[in-house]
Amino acid sequence: MLVVIDRFEEEYALCEKEDGGIIQIPKNKIPHGTKEGAVLRIDEDKIVLDKTETMKKKKEIDKLINDLWKE
């Protein structure tokens, strides 16, 4: 399952699932230094930063922002 870190609150990372739902993951379970907007891959009991998907998301968001400023 892929999730995107939406924000951090207290000891949790609030992450958006692909279906739009939100899950809480304890901060100590995610890779150190992971930031908001990062894509995490959750497989069984393992959580890893998906650098490829994170870069893809960043490019999509940058394009949307640039398109807004062009109008």
mmCIF file of C-alpha atoms in Angstrom:
data_model
loop_
_atom_site.group_PDB
_atom_site.id
_atom_site.type_symbol
_atom_site.label_atom_id
_atom_site.label_comp_id
_atom_site.label_asym_id
_atom_site.label_seq_id
_atom_site.Cartn_x
_atom_site.Cartn_y
_atom_site.Cartn_z
ATOM 1 C CA MET A 1 0.000 0.000 0.000
ATOM 2 C CA LEU A 2 1.228 3.514 -0.795
ATOM 3 C CA VAL A 3 0.473 6.464 1.486
ATOM 4 C CA VAL A 4 1.482 10.130 1.406
ATOM 5 C CA ILE A 5 2.441 11.922 4.605
ATOM 6 C CA ASP A 6 -0.066 14.744 4.937
ATOM 7 C CA ARG A 7 1.159 16.163 8.230
ATOM 8 C CA PHE A 8 2.654 15.383 11.619
ATOM 9 C CA GLU A 9 0.635 15.693 14.816
ATOM 10 C CA GLU A 10 2.218 14.953 18.168
ATOM 11 C CA GLU A 11 3.747 11.457 17.901
ATOM 12 C CA TYR A 12 2.034 10.475 14.639
ATOM 13 C CA ALA A 13 2.384 10.957 10.912
ATOM 14 C CA LEU A 14 -1.078 11.380 9.394
ATOM 15 C CA CYS A 15 -0.982 9.721 6.000
ATOM 16 C CA GLU A 16 -3.430 9.747 3.111
ATOM 17 C CA LYS A 17 -4.157 6.374 1.566
ATOM 18 C CA GLU A 18 -4.831 5.889 -2.148
ATOM 19 C CA ASP A 19 -8.590 5.779 -1.466
ATOM 20 C CA GLY A 20 -8.457 9.154 0.316
ATOM 21 C CA GLY A 21 -8.688 7.746 3.827
ATOM 22 C CA ILE A 22 -6.317 8.824 6.570
ATOM 23 C CA ILE A 23 -4.214 6.546 8.753
ATOM 24 C CA GLN A 24 -1.960 7.370 11.693
ATOM 25 C CA ILE A 25 1.513 5.909 11.792
ATOM 26 C CA PRO A 26 3.715 6.372 14.860
ATOM 27 C CA LYS A 27 6.665 8.627 13.994
ATOM 28 C CA ASN A 28 9.102 6.018 15.302
ATOM 29 C CA LYS A 29 7.872 3.567 12.624
ATOM 30 C CA ILE A 30 8.724 5.765 9.626
ATOM 31 C CA PRO A 31 12.225 6.302 8.204
ATOM 32 C CA HIS A 32 14.168 9.022 10.056
ATOM 33 C CA GLY A 33 14.111 12.404 8.318
ATOM 34 C CA THR A 34 10.990 11.675 6.258
ATOM 35 C CA LYS A 35 9.018 14.871 5.566
ATOM 36 C CA GLU A 36 5.476 15.908 4.685
ATOM 37 C CA GLY A 37 4.600 15.011 1.114
ATOM 38 C CA ALA A 38 6.801 11.908 1.093
ATOM 39 C CA VAL A 39 5.377 8.659 -0.260
ATOM 40 C CA LEU A 40 5.699 5.630 1.973
ATOM 41 C CA ARG A 41 5.335 2.022 0.863
ATOM 42 C CA ILE A 42 3.779 -0.206 3.530
ATOM 43 C CA ASP A 43 4.315 -3.943 3.060
ATOM 44 C CA GLU A 44 3.177 -6.191 5.907
ATOM 45 C CA ASP A 45 5.327 -5.011 8.837
ATOM 46 C CA LYS A 46 7.775 -2.877 6.837
ATOM 47 C CA ILE A 47 7.508 0.859 6.032
ATOM 48 C CA VAL A 48 9.972 2.371 3.559
ATOM 49 C CA LEU A 49 10.343 5.707 1.805
ATOM 50 C CA ASP A 50 9.526 5.314 -1.898
ATOM 51 C CA LYS A 51 11.874 7.882 -3.435
ATOM 52 C CA THR A 52 10.649 7.299 -7.001
ATOM 53 C CA GLU A 53 6.977 7.876 -6.123
ATOM 54 C CA THR A 54 7.887 10.857 -3.938
ATOM 55 C CA MET A 55 9.687 12.529 -6.866
ATOM 56 C CA LYS A 56 6.753 11.753 -9.172
ATOM 57 C CA LYS A 57 4.307 13.384 -6.738
ATOM 58 C CA LYS A 58 6.561 16.407 -6.331
ATOM 59 C CA LYS A 59 6.742 16.893 -10.103
ATOM 60 C CA GLU A 60 2.940 16.581 -10.416
ATOM 61 C CA ILE A 61 2.412 19.198 -7.699
ATOM 62 C CA ASP A 62 5.049 21.547 -9.167
ATOM 63 C CA LYS A 63 3.342 21.309 -12.562
ATOM 64 C CA LEU A 64 -0.068 22.108 -11.051
ATOM 65 C CA ILE A 65 1.359 25.141 -9.244
ATOM 66 C CA ASN A 66 3.125 26.385 -12.392
ATOM 67 C CA ASP A 67 -0.069 25.942 -14.422
ATOM 68 C CA LEU A 68 -2.011 28.005 -11.867
ATOM 69 C CA TRP A 69 0.484 30.866 -12.064
ATOM 70 C CA LYS A 70 0.321 30.889 -15.884
ATOM 71 C CA GLU A 71 -3.410 31.617 -15.886
#
